[in-house]
Amino acid sequence: MARRGTWKPYGQAVEVEISAAGPGGEGLGLADGARYRIHGALPGERVRARIFGRKTGWRMAALEEVLRESADRRSPRCPSFGQCGGCAWQNLAYPAQLALLEERVRALLAPWVGPHAWAPILGAEEVFHYRGKIELSFGGETGALRLGFNRRGRYWEVVDLDECHIGPPVNRQIIERVKSWASRAGLAPYRTRSGEGFLRHLVIRQGRGGGWLAALVTRSGELPDEAGLVASLSAIDPPGSLLWVCSDTLAQAVKVEESRLLLGDGRLVERLGGIEYVLGLESFFQANAEMAERLVGMVRERALAGPHGRVLDLFCGVGTIALALADACAEVVGVEAVGPAVTDAQLNADARGWRQVRFVLGEAEKYLWDEGTDLVILDPPRSGLHPRLPRRLVEHPVPRVIYVSCNPEALARDLAVLGERYAATFARCVDLFPHTPHVETVVELNRMTPDQDSLPTPGE
Ligand SMILES: C[S@@+](CC[C@H](N)C(=O)[O-])C[C@H]1O[C@@H](n2cnc3c(N)ncnc32)[C@H](O)[C@@H]1O
């Protein structure tokens, strides 16, 4: 807590020793007994920054000068690094990024995952051009349109992007062509505050099957010069698909309310571990296919190391994990809340003639598993598990659970409940998102025997 009299008012400069990294990749440090969060500052550095606000007990300050540099500081590759909200750590050497990720996750999970369970973090081989999905926003104004990521800390402003180095090179052509079509047509960006304007987002996805799938998201209305847009995008090599999505939601996030296919077949082909996954715009797929392959391979290895006859894959998406296990199991059931993803998953299973796999449309927290289930896989979205699900796993335990998490805070919260009945026997972080503070964590949990119930948790 800030002591009375030590509060530096907005606009004042302050010198801060950075001692750690926060969940958003920002530098955390102390000065005059107060806590600071400073984006762009790295652990081990002394920086001068200007105070601009307060957030949940922290003072927010903008980096002005690095007075003592970290030996791990590097020059960022993107010219818009620092303004663009896409990456937080292009200024940090990759091994140091991995060390920060691992340190943070291990500290968060320490009460439930003991040191013996941890395998070292698995880093990415390709740290640029890995991202198979980007969601850009339109901004600026008619005649001076911008198309890019939202500005860090100012979601209503857009940083114009010609090239994003974490996405594949073909994105550049798609972005350029969509922007020049929109400028020629004199279109205005949608403004969240006033609700005026037309252009909202451009989503671009790539699959390792070779093609791309773009979705132009606008308010509902007429699409001017549709033929010009389609002709321009159809000249791109490799060929891809374009969907026009209309969305009048007040929310900032991309929401598919109504869509029309303008080019291609609207499908994307992904390949992981020799299995082909065909999917549409609304189906989730990990944004880094190379590292997703390593992650799914790790889940398969752990799954096959114990009883795995009957497997339940909750939050299954298009069946990425379920299909990777299918050849080794008597039965795999996948549960998923998004209808088009369930359809894609079933088509992918049918394409291989796998009758032992089936997919169910529904919410994971409402699904009741059979007595004979050997293994439950959990791979929830960032929000983690609905409280009902870990509670049910405690009350109706299965022999093993493998939890794949993209949010260590949510994982820690869920392990606090699961830890009543399960012990962590394996854990490993996998970096799917280089230059960002996001990380995936795989934790294998085994049901404790009754006499283990009174044992201390592994972290104690
Ligand atoms: C992190 S993704 C994992 C998908 C898949 N396991 C994979 O590796 O590609 C989470 C998935 O859970 C789905 N989902 C979100 N909430 C859900 C719920 N309450 N019940 C079932 N599925 C849900 C999402 O649509 C998404 O496909």
GROMACS .gro file of C-alpha atoms and ligand atoms in nm:
model
  487
    1MET     CA    1   0.000   0.000   0.000
    2ALA     CA    2   0.118   0.350  -0.076
    3ARG     CA    3   0.198   0.546   0.239
    4ARG     CA    4   0.039   0.886   0.290
    5GLY     CA    5   0.256   1.158   0.148
    6THR     CA    6   0.453   0.934  -0.090
    7TRP     CA    7   0.199   0.938  -0.377
    8LYS     CA    8   0.358   1.083  -0.688
    9PRO     CA    9   0.093   1.267  -0.886
   10TYR     CA   10   0.013   1.191  -1.250
   11GLY     CA   11   0.272   1.327  -1.492
   12GLN     CA   12   0.561   1.305  -1.244
   13ALA     CA   13   0.878   1.110  -1.334
   14VAL     CA   14   0.999   0.829  -1.109
   15GLU     CA   15   1.301   0.593  -1.107
   16VAL     CA   16   1.215   0.228  -1.049
   17GLU     CA   17   1.415  -0.095  -0.996
   18ILE     CA   18   1.237  -0.370  -1.193
   19SER     CA   19   1.242  -0.699  -1.005
   20ALA     CA   20   0.983  -0.920  -1.179
   21ALA     CA   21   0.744  -0.953  -1.473
   22GLY     CA   22   0.366  -0.924  -1.439
   23PRO     CA   23   0.097  -1.137  -1.605
   24GLY     CA   24   0.082  -0.895  -1.902
   25GLY     CA   25   0.461  -0.909  -1.948
   26GLU     CA   26   0.505  -0.566  -1.786
   27GLY     CA   27   0.798  -0.488  -1.554
   28LEU     CA   28   0.710  -0.479  -1.183
   29GLY     CA   29   0.912  -0.279  -0.935
   30LEU     CA   30   0.928  -0.072  -0.620
   31ALA     CA   31   1.017   0.293  -0.565
   32ASP     CA   32   0.956   0.504  -0.253
   33GLY     CA   33   0.771   0.206  -0.100
   34ALA     CA   34   0.512   0.201  -0.382
   35ARG     CA   35   0.453  -0.069  -0.645
   36TYR     CA   36   0.484   0.012  -1.015
   37ARG     CA   37   0.381  -0.160  -1.339
   38ILE     CA   38   0.576  -0.043  -1.644
   39HIS     CA   39   0.531  -0.192  -1.992
   40GLY     CA   40   0.856  -0.237  -2.184
   41ALA     CA   41   1.073  -0.247  -1.868
   42LEU     CA   42   1.253  -0.577  -1.800
   43PRO     CA   43   1.348  -0.755  -1.475
   44GLY     CA   44   1.695  -0.645  -1.358
   45GLU     CA   45   1.663  -0.298  -1.513
   46ARG     CA   46   1.654   0.045  -1.355
   47VAL     CA   47   1.424   0.274  -1.551
   48ARG     CA   48   1.283   0.622  -1.550
   49ALA     CA   49   0.908   0.631  -1.615
   50ARG     CA   50   0.621   0.881  -1.599
   51ILE     CA   51   0.320   0.806  -1.379
   52PHE     CA   52  -0.010   0.806  -1.563
   53GLY     CA   53  -0.256   0.616  -1.344
   54ARG     CA   54  -0.343   0.360  -1.079
   55LYS     CA   55  -0.481   0.009  -1.111
   56THR     CA   56  -0.566  -0.243  -0.837
   57GLY     CA   57  -0.308  -0.116  -0.591
   58TRP     CA   58  -0.037  -0.056  -0.853
   59ARG     CA   59   0.089   0.269  -0.996
   60MET     CA   60   0.099   0.264  -1.375
   61ALA     CA   61   0.390   0.444  -1.542
   62ALA     CA   62   0.509   0.484  -1.903
   63LEU     CA   63   0.870   0.391  -1.976
   64GLU     CA   64   1.084   0.694  -2.072
   65GLU     CA   65   1.442   0.577  -2.039
   66VAL     CA   66   1.628   0.261  -1.942
   67LEU     CA   67   1.896   0.380  -1.698
   68ARG     CA   68   2.053   0.034  -1.647
   69GLU     CA   69   1.985  -0.224  -1.919
   70SER     CA   70   1.924  -0.594  -1.867
   71ALA     CA   71   2.184  -0.812  -2.041
   72ASP     CA   72   1.885  -0.989  -2.198
   73ARG     CA   73   1.746  -0.676  -2.370
   74ARG     CA   74   1.722  -0.710  -2.750
   75SER     CA   75   1.611  -0.487  -3.039
   76PRO     CA   76   1.250  -0.568  -3.135
   77ARG     CA   77   1.192  -0.675  -3.495
   78CYS     CA   78   0.855  -0.498  -3.541
   79PRO     CA   79   0.861  -0.118  -3.584
   80SER     CA   80   0.529  -0.093  -3.396
   81PHE     CA   81   0.654  -0.290  -3.093
   82GLY     CA   82   0.567  -0.101  -2.774
   83GLN     CA   83   0.254   0.059  -2.922
   84CYS     CA   84   0.089  -0.253  -3.064
   85GLY     CA   85  -0.085  -0.469  -2.804
   86GLY     CA   86   0.009  -0.794  -2.983
   87CYS     CA   87   0.354  -0.870  -2.833
   88ALA     CA   88   0.500  -0.775  -2.495
   89TRP     CA   89   0.850  -0.927  -2.511
   90GLN     CA   90   1.007  -0.878  -2.854
   91ASN     CA   91   1.266  -0.674  -2.659
   92LEU     CA   92   1.370  -0.975  -2.447
   93ALA     CA   93   1.603  -1.265  -2.545
   94TYR     CA   94   1.402  -1.583  -2.600
   95PRO     CA   95   1.573  -1.798  -2.329
   96ALA     CA   96   1.497  -1.522  -2.077
   97GLN     CA   97   1.130  -1.519  -2.189
   98LEU     CA   98   1.111  -1.894  -2.123
   99ALA     CA   99   1.273  -1.855  -1.780
  100LEU     CA  100   1.018  -1.586  -1.679
  101LEU     CA  101   0.723  -1.793  -1.800
  102GLU     CA  102   0.836  -2.103  -1.617
  103GLU     CA  103   0.921  -1.920  -1.295
  104ARG     CA  104   0.580  -1.755  -1.285
  105VAL     CA  105   0.380  -2.074  -1.350
  106ARG     CA  106   0.580  -2.282  -1.104
  107ALA     CA  107   0.535  -2.021  -0.831
  108LEU     CA  108   0.158  -2.002  -0.894
  109LEU     CA  109   0.112  -2.380  -0.888
  110ALA     CA  110   0.358  -2.454  -0.605
  111PRO     CA  111   0.088  -2.545  -0.347
  112TRP     CA  112  -0.037  -2.830  -0.572
  113VAL     CA  113   0.251  -2.927  -0.799
  114GLY     CA  114   0.572  -3.026  -0.624
  115PRO     CA  115   0.922  -2.977  -0.774
  116HIS     CA  116   0.950  -3.352  -0.854
  117ALA     CA  117   0.657  -3.332  -1.099
  118TRP     CA  118   0.802  -3.060  -1.323
  119ALA     CA  119   0.972  -3.120  -1.657
  120PRO     CA  120   1.159  -2.818  -1.805
  121ILE     CA  121   0.958  -2.577  -2.021
  122LEU     CA  122   0.938  -2.669  -2.390
  123GLY     CA  123   1.035  -2.366  -2.600
  124ALA     CA  124   0.933  -2.296  -2.959
  125GLU     CA  125   1.173  -2.369  -3.244
  126GLU     CA  126   1.034  -2.091  -3.464
  127VAL     CA  127   0.981  -1.770  -3.266
  128PHE     CA  128   0.855  -1.558  -3.560
  129HIS     CA  129   0.587  -1.626  -3.825
  130TYR     CA  130   0.427  -1.889  -3.601
  131ARG     CA  131   0.084  -1.742  -3.549
  132GLY     CA  132  -0.188  -1.907  -3.758
  133LYS     CA  133  -0.463  -1.668  -3.650
  134ILE     CA  134  -0.472  -1.291  -3.611
  135GLU     CA  135  -0.769  -1.066  -3.540
  136LEU     CA  136  -0.719  -0.708  -3.658
  137SER     CA  137  -0.943  -0.405  -3.608
  138PHE     CA  138  -1.020  -0.114  -3.838
  139GLY     CA  139  -0.952   0.235  -3.706
  140GLY     CA  140  -0.849   0.583  -3.820
  141GLU     CA  141  -1.100   0.755  -4.046
  142THR     CA  142  -1.237   0.752  -4.401
  143GLY     CA  143  -0.949   0.830  -4.636
  144ALA     CA  144  -0.692   0.754  -4.365
  145LEU     CA  145  -0.797   0.405  -4.261
  146ARG     CA  146  -0.593   0.196  -4.023
  147LEU     CA  147  -0.597  -0.182  -3.994
  148GLY     CA  148  -0.404  -0.347  -3.714
  149PHE     CA  149  -0.397  -0.445  -3.346
  150ASN     CA  150  -0.545  -0.228  -3.073
  151ARG     CA  151  -0.301   0.007  -2.907
  152ARG     CA  152  -0.167  -0.125  -2.577
  153GLY     CA  153  -0.394   0.000  -2.297
  154ARG     CA  154  -0.618   0.199  -2.541
  155TYR     CA  155  -0.850  -0.053  -2.707
  156TRP     CA  156  -1.035   0.217  -2.904
  157GLU     CA  157  -0.717   0.315  -3.095
  158VAL     CA  158  -0.567   0.103  -3.372
  159VAL     CA  159  -0.197   0.079  -3.457
  160ASP     CA  160  -0.168   0.051  -3.835
  161LEU     CA  161   0.007  -0.268  -3.936
  162ASP     CA  162   0.173  -0.337  -4.270
  163GLU     CA  163   0.345  -0.648  -4.151
  164CYS     CA  164   0.317  -0.855  -3.835
  165HIS     CA  165   0.629  -1.063  -3.779
  166ILE     CA  166   0.458  -1.322  -3.564
  167GLY     CA  167   0.208  -1.406  -3.841
  168PRO     CA  168   0.291  -1.574  -4.175
  169PRO     CA  169   0.417  -1.354  -4.466
  170VAL     CA  170   0.098  -1.402  -4.676
  171ASN     CA  171  -0.092  -1.189  -4.420
  172ARG     CA  172   0.080  -0.880  -4.557
  173GLN     CA  173  -0.076  -0.924  -4.902
  174ILE     CA  174  -0.423  -0.986  -4.756
  175ILE     CA  175  -0.400  -0.679  -4.530
  176GLU     CA  176  -0.274  -0.452  -4.813
  177ARG     CA  177  -0.546  -0.564  -5.055
  178VAL     CA  178  -0.831  -0.532  -4.805
  179LYS     CA  179  -0.708  -0.186  -4.702
  180SER     CA  180  -0.681  -0.055  -5.055
  181TRP     CA  181  -1.026  -0.194  -5.146
  182ALA     CA  182  -1.175  -0.021  -4.837
  183SER     CA  183  -1.000   0.308  -4.919
  184ARG     CA  184  -1.114   0.297  -5.283
  185ALA     CA  185  -1.471   0.237  -5.166
  186GLY     CA  186  -1.445   0.528  -4.919
  187LEU     CA  187  -1.555   0.315  -4.624
  188ALA     CA  188  -1.549   0.431  -4.261
  189PRO     CA  189  -1.426   0.230  -3.962
  190TYR     CA  190  -1.685   0.134  -3.702
  191ARG     CA  191  -1.659   0.341  -3.384
  192THR     CA  192  -1.739   0.158  -3.064
  193ARG     CA  193  -1.826   0.476  -2.875
  194SER     CA  194  -2.072   0.629  -3.126
  195GLY     CA  195  -2.179   0.306  -3.301
  196GLU     CA  196  -2.118   0.476  -3.641
  197GLY     CA  197  -1.917   0.342  -3.936
  198PHE     CA  198  -1.903   0.009  -4.119
  199LEU     CA  199  -1.571  -0.179  -4.106
  200ARG     CA  200  -1.504  -0.372  -3.784
  201HIS     CA  201  -1.242  -0.649  -3.808
  202LEU     CA  202  -1.033  -0.862  -4.037
  203VAL     CA  203  -0.960  -1.215  -3.910
  204ILE     CA  204  -0.692  -1.414  -4.095
  205ARG     CA  205  -0.624  -1.784  -4.034
  206GLN     CA  206  -0.368  -2.014  -4.195
  207GLY     CA  207  -0.357  -2.390  -4.194
  208ARG     CA  208  -0.059  -2.618  -4.254
  209GLY     CA  209  -0.268  -2.767  -4.535
  210GLY     CA  210  -0.154  -2.462  -4.734
  211GLY     CA  211  -0.443  -2.217  -4.765
  212TRP     CA  212  -0.576  -1.920  -4.572
  213LEU     CA  213  -0.920  -1.820  -4.451
  214ALA     CA  214  -1.004  -1.451  -4.404
  215ALA     CA  215  -1.319  -1.304  -4.254
  216LEU     CA  216  -1.412  -0.943  -4.312
  217VAL     CA  217  -1.638  -0.836  -4.024
  218THR     CA  218  -1.865  -0.535  -4.080
  219ARG     CA  219  -2.191  -0.389  -3.953
  220SER     CA  220  -2.489  -0.525  -4.145
  221GLY     CA  221  -2.562  -0.344  -4.473
  222GLU     CA  222  -2.444  -0.345  -4.835
  223LEU     CA  223  -2.091  -0.452  -4.922
  224PRO     CA  224  -1.968  -0.202  -5.184
  225ASP     CA  225  -1.759  -0.322  -5.479
  226GLU     CA  226  -1.778  -0.686  -5.370
  227ALA     CA  227  -1.646  -0.798  -5.711
  228GLY     CA  228  -1.338  -0.574  -5.676
  229LEU     CA  229  -1.257  -0.715  -5.331
  230VAL     CA  230  -1.298  -1.074  -5.445
  231ALA     CA  231  -1.090  -1.018  -5.762
  232SER     CA  232  -0.809  -0.861  -5.560
  233LEU     CA  233  -0.794  -1.144  -5.302
  234SER     CA  234  -0.831  -1.421  -5.557
  235ALA     CA  235  -0.499  -1.311  -5.715
  236ILE     CA  236  -0.306  -1.411  -5.398
  237ASP     CA  237  -0.085  -1.717  -5.409
  238PRO     CA  238  -0.154  -1.955  -5.231
  239PRO     CA  239  -0.531  -1.930  -5.282
  240GLY     CA  240  -0.766  -1.899  -4.987
  241SER     CA  241  -1.122  -1.824  -4.877
  242LEU     CA  242  -1.302  -1.504  -4.785
  243LEU     CA  243  -1.611  -1.481  -4.568
  244TRP     CA  244  -1.813  -1.167  -4.512
  245VAL     CA  245  -1.942  -1.163  -4.155
  246CYS     CA  246  -2.207  -0.914  -4.039
  247SER     CA  247  -2.211  -0.828  -3.672
  248ASP     CA  248  -2.406  -0.551  -3.499
  249THR     CA  249  -2.305  -0.651  -3.147
  250LEU     CA  250  -2.198  -0.370  -2.913
  251ALA     CA  251  -1.911  -0.589  -2.790
  252GLN     CA  252  -1.557  -0.533  -2.922
  253ALA     CA  253  -1.490  -0.905  -2.976
  254VAL     CA  254  -1.546  -1.075  -3.314
  255LYS     CA  255  -1.890  -1.236  -3.318
  256VAL     CA  256  -2.031  -1.429  -3.614
  257GLU     CA  257  -2.402  -1.340  -3.638
  258GLU     CA  258  -2.447  -1.386  -4.014
  259SER     CA  259  -2.192  -1.483  -4.277
  260ARG     CA  260  -2.167  -1.523  -4.655
  261LEU     CA  261  -1.890  -1.701  -4.845
  262LEU     CA  262  -1.737  -1.472  -5.110
  263LEU     CA  263  -1.433  -1.673  -5.220
  264GLY     CA  264  -1.307  -2.034  -5.190
  265ASP     CA  265  -1.475  -2.311  -4.988
  266GLY     CA  266  -1.454  -2.149  -4.642
  267ARG     CA  267  -1.256  -2.441  -4.499
  268LEU     CA  268  -0.909  -2.459  -4.353
  269VAL     CA  269  -0.693  -2.771  -4.342
  270GLU     CA  270  -0.462  -2.833  -4.045
  271ARG     CA  271  -0.226  -3.126  -3.997
  272LEU     CA  272  -0.097  -3.244  -3.662
  273GLY     CA  273   0.089  -3.571  -3.604
  274GLY     CA  274  -0.021  -3.716  -3.939
  275ILE     CA  275  -0.391  -3.640  -3.877
  276GLU     CA  276  -0.580  -3.394  -4.095
  277TYR     CA  277  -0.827  -3.158  -3.933
  278VAL     CA  278  -1.065  -2.969  -4.161
  279LEU     CA  279  -1.235  -2.675  -3.995
  280GLY     CA  280  -1.441  -2.361  -4.051
  281LEU     CA  281  -1.409  -2.006  -3.918
  282GLU     CA  282  -1.594  -2.065  -3.592
  283SER     CA  283  -1.400  -2.373  -3.484
  284PHE     CA  284  -1.111  -2.324  -3.242
  285PHE     CA  285  -0.765  -2.440  -3.340
  286GLN     CA  286  -0.439  -2.367  -3.158
  287ALA     CA  287  -0.278  -2.060  -3.318
  288ASN     CA  288   0.070  -2.221  -3.337
  289ALA     CA  289   0.036  -2.552  -3.522
  290GLU     CA  290   0.403  -2.663  -3.487
  291MET     CA  291   0.394  -2.626  -3.109
  292ALA     CA  292   0.036  -2.757  -3.085
  293GLU     CA  293   0.172  -3.076  -3.242
  294ARG     CA  294   0.431  -3.102  -2.963
  295LEU     CA  295   0.166  -3.024  -2.700
  296VAL     CA  296  -0.079  -3.284  -2.831
  297GLY     CA  297   0.210  -3.534  -2.863
  298MET     CA  298   0.290  -3.474  -2.494
  299VAL     CA  299  -0.075  -3.526  -2.392
  300ARG     CA  300  -0.080  -3.851  -2.595
  301GLU     CA  301   0.241  -3.975  -2.433
  302ARG     CA  302   0.106  -3.906  -2.083
  303ALA     CA  303  -0.237  -4.052  -2.169
  304LEU     CA  304  -0.086  -4.377  -2.298
  305ALA     CA  305   0.143  -4.412  -1.994
  306GLY     CA  306  -0.155  -4.515  -1.775
  307PRO     CA  307  -0.506  -4.660  -1.808
  308HIS     CA  308  -0.663  -4.510  -2.122
  309GLY     CA  309  -0.926  -4.753  -2.251
  310ARG     CA  310  -1.216  -4.508  -2.211
  311VAL     CA  311  -1.130  -4.142  -2.249
  312LEU     CA  312  -1.342  -3.829  -2.213
  313ASP     CA  313  -1.207  -3.518  -2.391
  314LEU     CA  314  -1.390  -3.219  -2.244
  315PHE     CA  315  -1.361  -2.889  -2.441
  316CYS     CA  316  -1.260  -3.092  -2.746
  317GLY     CA  317  -1.285  -2.827  -3.023
  318VAL     CA  318  -1.251  -3.001  -3.362
  319GLY     CA  319  -1.123  -3.313  -3.186
  320THR     CA  320  -0.751  -3.227  -3.184
  321ILE     CA  321  -0.674  -3.435  -2.874
  322ALA     CA  322  -0.956  -3.692  -2.910
  323LEU     CA  323  -0.846  -3.791  -3.262
  324ALA     CA  324  -0.479  -3.801  -3.161
  325LEU     CA  325  -0.568  -4.069  -2.901
  326ALA     CA  326  -0.830  -4.258  -3.101
  327ASP     CA  327  -0.608  -4.534  -3.244
  328ALA     CA  328  -0.501  -4.637  -2.893
  329CYS     CA  329  -0.838  -4.632  -2.712
  330ALA     CA  330  -1.151  -4.845  -2.701
  331GLU     CA  331  -1.372  -4.535  -2.672
  332VAL     CA  332  -1.317  -4.160  -2.688
  333VAL     CA  333  -1.598  -3.912  -2.627
  334GLY     CA  334  -1.542  -3.543  -2.707
  335VAL     CA  335  -1.764  -3.271  -2.556
  336GLU     CA  336  -1.777  -2.922  -2.707
  337ALA     CA  337  -2.011  -2.622  -2.674
  338VAL     CA  338  -1.973  -2.476  -3.026
  339GLY     CA  339  -2.199  -2.653  -3.280
  340PRO     CA  340  -1.988  -2.603  -3.597
  341ALA     CA  341  -1.679  -2.738  -3.414
  342VAL     CA  342  -1.869  -3.057  -3.315
  343THR     CA  343  -1.975  -3.103  -3.679
  344ASP     CA  344  -1.614  -3.053  -3.796
  345ALA     CA  345  -1.486  -3.297  -3.530
  346GLN     CA  346  -1.730  -3.569  -3.633
  347LEU     CA  347  -1.645  -3.522  -4.003
  348ASN     CA  348  -1.274  -3.550  -3.918
  349ALA     CA  349  -1.336  -3.877  -3.728
  350ASP     CA  350  -1.560  -4.015  -4.003
  351ALA     CA  351  -1.296  -3.931  -4.266
  352ARG     CA  352  -1.066  -4.180  -4.091
  353GLY     CA  353  -1.340  -4.435  -4.036
  354TRP     CA  354  -1.298  -4.419  -3.658
  355ARG     CA  355  -1.614  -4.559  -3.498
  356GLN     CA  356  -1.471  -4.556  -3.145
  357VAL     CA  357  -1.481  -4.174  -3.135
  358ARG     CA  358  -1.794  -3.968  -3.098
  359PHE     CA  359  -1.857  -3.602  -3.030
  360VAL     CA  360  -2.131  -3.449  -2.819
  361LEU     CA  361  -2.261  -3.093  -2.837
  362GLY     CA  362  -2.294  -2.955  -2.485
  363GLU     CA  363  -2.136  -2.781  -2.191
  364ALA     CA  364  -1.856  -2.970  -2.021
  365GLU     CA  365  -1.984  -2.879  -1.673
  366LYS     CA  366  -2.318  -3.049  -1.747
  367TYR     CA  367  -2.177  -3.373  -1.890
  368LEU     CA  368  -2.208  -3.680  -1.667
  369TRP     CA  369  -1.935  -3.936  -1.729
  370ASP     CA  370  -1.971  -4.313  -1.699
  371GLU     CA  371  -1.834  -4.513  -1.404
  372GLY     CA  372  -1.578  -4.687  -1.625
  373THR     CA  373  -1.408  -4.371  -1.755
  374ASP     CA  374  -1.029  -4.411  -1.723
  375LEU     CA  375  -0.910  -4.066  -1.815
  376VAL     CA  376  -1.060  -3.717  -1.845
  377ILE     CA  377  -0.883  -3.454  -2.057
  378LEU     CA  378  -0.959  -3.090  -1.972
  379ASP     CA  379  -0.862  -2.812  -2.214
  380PRO     CA  380  -1.085  -2.517  -2.120
  381PRO     CA  381  -1.078  -2.160  -2.256
  382ARG     CA  382  -0.893  -1.882  -2.066
  383SER     CA  383  -1.168  -1.856  -1.804
  384GLY     CA  384  -1.084  -2.208  -1.680
  385LEU     CA  385  -1.343  -2.455  -1.547
  386HIS     CA  386  -1.697  -2.377  -1.437
  387PRO     CA  387  -1.685  -2.435  -1.054
  388ARG     CA  388  -1.925  -2.728  -1.092
  389LEU     CA  389  -1.674  -2.932  -1.295
  390PRO     CA  390  -1.377  -2.965  -1.056
  391ARG     CA  391  -1.626  -3.021  -0.773
  392ARG     CA  392  -1.784  -3.308  -0.965
  393LEU     CA  393  -1.441  -3.456  -1.042
  394VAL     CA  394  -1.373  -3.454  -0.667
  395GLU     CA  395  -1.707  -3.613  -0.580
  396HIS     CA  396  -1.706  -3.867  -0.866
  397PRO     CA  397  -1.334  -3.919  -0.919
  398VAL     CA  398  -1.184  -4.081  -1.226
  399PRO     CA  399  -0.842  -4.256  -1.207
  400ARG     CA  400  -0.663  -3.984  -1.405
  401VAL     CA  401  -0.705  -3.630  -1.532
  402ILE     CA  402  -0.485  -3.443  -1.780
  403TYR     CA  403  -0.544  -3.068  -1.760
  404VAL     CA  404  -0.417  -2.848  -2.047
  405SER     CA  405  -0.439  -2.482  -1.950
  406CYS     CA  406  -0.368  -2.152  -2.129
  407ASN     CA  407  -0.424  -1.951  -1.810
  408PRO     CA  408  -0.209  -2.040  -1.506
  409GLU     CA  409  -0.421  -1.827  -1.268
  410ALA     CA  410  -0.737  -2.020  -1.364
  411LEU     CA  411  -0.542  -2.347  -1.344
  412ALA     CA  412  -0.425  -2.264  -0.990
  413ARG     CA  413  -0.785  -2.186  -0.887
  414ASP     CA  414  -0.909  -2.519  -1.030
  415LEU     CA  415  -0.621  -2.718  -0.877
  416ALA     CA  416  -0.716  -2.581  -0.537
  417VAL     CA  417  -1.035  -2.792  -0.567
  418LEU     CA  418  -0.899  -3.088  -0.766
  419GLY     CA  419  -0.609  -3.114  -0.517
  420GLU     CA  420  -0.857  -3.244  -0.255
  421ARG     CA  421  -0.870  -3.578  -0.438
  422TYR     CA  422  -0.589  -3.581  -0.697
  423ALA     CA  423  -0.209  -3.556  -0.679
  424ALA     CA  424  -0.005  -3.394  -0.957
  425THR     CA  425   0.242  -3.646  -1.101
  426PHE     CA  426   0.361  -3.454  -1.407
  427ALA     CA  427   0.367  -3.090  -1.518
  428ARG     CA  428   0.527  -2.904  -1.807
  429CYS     CA  429   0.491  -2.562  -1.967
  430VAL     CA  430   0.487  -2.535  -2.346
  431ASP     CA  431   0.545  -2.202  -2.520
  432LEU     CA  432   0.303  -2.164  -2.810
  433PHE     CA  433   0.316  -1.786  -2.814
  434PRO     CA  434   0.676  -1.652  -2.825
  435HIS     CA  435   0.715  -1.280  -2.737
  436THR     CA  436   0.397  -1.285  -2.530
  437PRO     CA  437   0.344  -1.366  -2.160
  438HIS     CA  438   0.095  -1.641  -2.254
  439VAL     CA  439   0.193  -2.003  -2.197
  440GLU     CA  440   0.027  -2.345  -2.202
  441THR     CA  441   0.068  -2.580  -1.906
  442VAL     CA  442  -0.001  -2.953  -1.900
  443VAL     CA  443  -0.067  -3.112  -1.558
  444GLU     CA  444  -0.135  -3.481  -1.506
  445LEU     CA  445  -0.335  -3.567  -1.195
  446ASN     CA  446  -0.380  -3.911  -1.042
  447ARG     CA  447  -0.658  -4.002  -0.802
  448MET     CA  448  -0.521  -4.038  -0.452
  449THR     CA  449  -0.585  -4.360  -0.266
  450PRO     CA  450  -0.788  -4.320   0.059
  451ASP     CA  451  -0.476  -4.332   0.278
  452GLN     CA  452  -0.318  -4.056   0.067
  453ASP     CA  453  -0.606  -3.824   0.147
  454SER     CA  454  -0.443  -3.717   0.469
  455LEU     CA  455  -0.096  -3.672   0.313
  456PRO     CA  456   0.039  -3.322   0.270
  457THR     CA  457  -0.005  -3.180  -0.081
  458PRO     CA  458   0.304  -3.226  -0.300
  459GLY     CA  459   0.406  -2.860  -0.275
  460GLU     CA  460   0.433  -2.866   0.106
  461LIG     C1  461  -0.874  -2.405  -2.553
  461LIG     S1  462  -0.993  -2.465  -2.667
  461LIG     C2  463  -0.941  -2.632  -2.679
  461LIG     C3  464  -0.988  -2.708  -2.800
  461LIG     C4  465  -0.920  -2.840  -2.832
  461LIG     N1  466  -0.898  -2.923  -2.714
  461LIG     C5  467  -0.790  -2.816  -2.907
  461LIG     O1  468  -0.683  -2.847  -2.855
  461LIG     O2  469  -0.795  -2.768  -3.020
  461LIG     C6  470  -1.136  -2.466  -2.568
  461LIG     C7  471  -1.259  -2.519  -2.638
  461LIG     O3  472  -1.365  -2.528  -2.543
  461LIG     C8  473  -1.486  -2.486  -2.602
  461LIG     N2  474  -1.575  -2.448  -2.490
  461LIG     C9  475  -1.583  -2.329  -2.425
  461LIG     N3  476  -1.666  -2.338  -2.320
  461LIG    C10  477  -1.713  -2.466  -2.318
  461LIG    C11  478  -1.801  -2.537  -2.231
  461LIG     N4  479  -1.860  -2.478  -2.126
  461LIG     N5  480  -1.824  -2.667  -2.256
  461LIG    C12  481  -1.765  -2.729  -2.362
  461LIG     N6  482  -1.680  -2.666  -2.448
  461LIG    C13  483  -1.655  -2.537  -2.426
  461LIG    C14  484  -1.445  -2.378  -2.699
  461LIG     O4  485  -1.541  -2.361  -2.800
  461LIG    C15  486  -1.312  -2.434  -2.752
  461LIG     O5  487  -1.332  -2.514  -2.865
   0.00000   0.00000   0.00000
